[in-house]
């Protein structure tokens, strides 16, 4: 599988957790960003097939980054990640075009199931 996936989370261990789950299942073309600002730059440079993005981050939130990416690339595929209790932000993300969301703490099979469903 040569799908390019961008993982965006300010917590390096969360990116590592998702990366491990994906690489164990054949997704090896993985990019990372530590905040929404970098995510937008990486998206512009690399146009990944899928973005898995946290909502709460410094510099630019996941919601702001999602909005920016979708405004320039309407067909961008984005999955948002949120902690429990962020329902309002999840609703906002879906309105802005996020395809799905995963609630933290992650279950590896839920990440894989969602990524596989979207990337086909």
PDB file of N, CA and C in Angstrom, residues 1-5 19 21-30 50 112 115-117 119-120:
ATOM      1  N   UNK A   1       0.854  -1.188   0.000  1.00  0.00           N
ATOM      2  CA  UNK A   1       0.000   0.000   0.000  1.00  0.00           C
ATOM      3  C   UNK A   1       0.882   1.227   0.000  1.00  0.00           C
ATOM      4  N   UNK A   2       0.740   2.055  -1.014  1.00  0.00           N
ATOM      5  CA  UNK A   2       1.608   3.209  -1.105  1.00  0.00           C
ATOM      6  C   UNK A   2       0.851   4.497  -0.824  1.00  0.00           C
ATOM      7  N   UNK A   3      -0.184   4.408  -0.028  1.00  0.00           N
ATOM      8  CA  UNK A   3      -0.957   5.597   0.314  1.00  0.00           C
ATOM      9  C   UNK A   3      -0.142   6.447   1.280  1.00  0.00           C
ATOM     10  N   UNK A   4      -0.136   7.750   1.047  1.00  0.00           N
ATOM     11  CA  UNK A   4       0.623   8.676   1.889  1.00  0.00           C
ATOM     12  C   UNK A   4      -0.310   9.213   2.984  1.00  0.00           C
ATOM     13  N   UNK A   5       0.101   9.025   4.233  1.00  0.00           N
ATOM     14  CA  UNK A   5      -0.725   9.432   5.361  1.00  0.00           C
ATOM     15  C   UNK A   5       0.047  10.443   6.213  1.00  0.00           C
ATOM     16  N   UNK A  19       1.400   5.634  14.113  1.00  0.00           N
ATOM     17  CA  UNK A  19       2.379   5.176  13.121  1.00  0.00           C
ATOM     18  C   UNK A  19       2.619   3.672  13.264  1.00  0.00           C
ATOM     19  N   UNK A  21       0.698   1.360  14.577  1.00  0.00           N
ATOM     20  CA  UNK A  21      -0.498   0.628  14.160  1.00  0.00           C
ATOM     21  C   UNK A  21      -0.573   0.548  12.641  1.00  0.00           C
ATOM     22  N   UNK A  22      -0.320   1.658  11.970  1.00  0.00           N
ATOM     23  CA  UNK A  22      -0.432   1.698  10.512  1.00  0.00           C
ATOM     24  C   UNK A  22       0.688   0.925   9.829  1.00  0.00           C
ATOM     25  N   UNK A  23       1.933   1.089  10.304  1.00  0.00           N
ATOM     26  CA  UNK A  23       3.042   0.398   9.638  1.00  0.00           C
ATOM     27  C   UNK A  23       2.937  -1.111   9.796  1.00  0.00           C
ATOM     28  N   UNK A  24       2.443  -1.555  10.950  1.00  0.00           N
ATOM     29  CA  UNK A  24       2.256  -3.003  11.160  1.00  0.00           C
ATOM     30  C   UNK A  24       1.238  -3.579  10.183  1.00  0.00           C
ATOM     31  N   UNK A  25       0.411  -2.687   9.632  1.00  0.00           N
ATOM     32  CA  UNK A  25      -0.643  -3.137   8.725  1.00  0.00           C
ATOM     33  C   UNK A  25      -0.412  -2.690   7.285  1.00  0.00           C
ATOM     34  N   UNK A  26       0.859  -2.401   6.960  1.00  0.00           N
ATOM     35  CA  UNK A  26       1.206  -2.172   5.564  1.00  0.00           C
ATOM     36  C   UNK A  26       1.232  -0.740   5.085  1.00  0.00           C
ATOM     37  N   UNK A  27       0.845   0.204   5.936  1.00  0.00           N
ATOM     38  CA  UNK A  27       0.911   1.618   5.536  1.00  0.00           C
ATOM     39  C   UNK A  27       2.277   2.154   5.953  1.00  0.00           C
ATOM     40  N   UNK A  28       3.163   2.316   4.989  1.00  0.00           N
ATOM     41  CA  UNK A  28       4.542   2.670   5.331  1.00  0.00           C
ATOM     42  C   UNK A  28       4.937   4.090   4.917  1.00  0.00           C
ATOM     43  N   UNK A  29       4.120   4.741   4.104  1.00  0.00           N
ATOM     44  CA  UNK A  29       4.446   6.081   3.623  1.00  0.00           C
ATOM     45  C   UNK A  29       3.790   7.101   4.554  1.00  0.00           C
ATOM     46  N   UNK A  30       4.445   7.347   5.715  1.00  0.00           N
ATOM     47  CA  UNK A  30       3.826   8.162   6.750  1.00  0.00           C
ATOM     48  C   UNK A  30       4.629   9.423   7.028  1.00  0.00           C
ATOM     49  N   UNK A  50      -4.338  10.964   2.949  1.00  0.00           N
ATOM     50  CA  UNK A  50      -5.171  11.014   4.157  1.00  0.00           C
ATOM     51  C   UNK A  50      -4.432  11.776   5.242  1.00  0.00           C
ATOM     52  N   UNK A 112      -7.166   1.626  12.529  1.00  0.00           N
ATOM     53  CA  UNK A 112      -6.964   0.862  11.304  1.00  0.00           C
ATOM     54  C   UNK A 112      -8.257   0.741  10.500  1.00  0.00           C
ATOM     55  N   UNK A 115      -9.067   4.185   8.871  1.00  0.00           N
ATOM     56  CA  UNK A 115      -8.135   4.491   7.774  1.00  0.00           C
ATOM     57  C   UNK A 115      -8.432   3.602   6.567  1.00  0.00           C
ATOM     58  N   UNK A 116      -8.619   2.313   6.812  1.00  0.00           N
ATOM     59  CA  UNK A 116      -8.883   1.368   5.724  1.00  0.00           C
ATOM     60  C   UNK A 116     -10.196   1.704   5.016  1.00  0.00           C
ATOM     61  N   UNK A 117     -11.213   2.075   5.803  1.00  0.00           N
ATOM     62  CA  UNK A 117     -12.524   2.413   5.229  1.00  0.00           C
ATOM     63  C   UNK A 117     -12.394   3.612   4.286  1.00  0.00           C
ATOM     64  N   UNK A 119      -9.514   4.950   2.891  1.00  0.00           N
ATOM     65  CA  UNK A 119      -8.577   4.779   1.784  1.00  0.00           C
ATOM     66  C   UNK A 119      -8.963   3.632   0.855  1.00  0.00           C
ATOM     67  N   UNK A 120      -9.945   2.843   1.300  1.00  0.00           N
ATOM     68  CA  UNK A 120     -10.436   1.747   0.468  1.00  0.00           C
ATOM     69  C   UNK A 120      -9.417   0.655   0.333  1.00  0.00           C
TER      70      UNK A 120
END
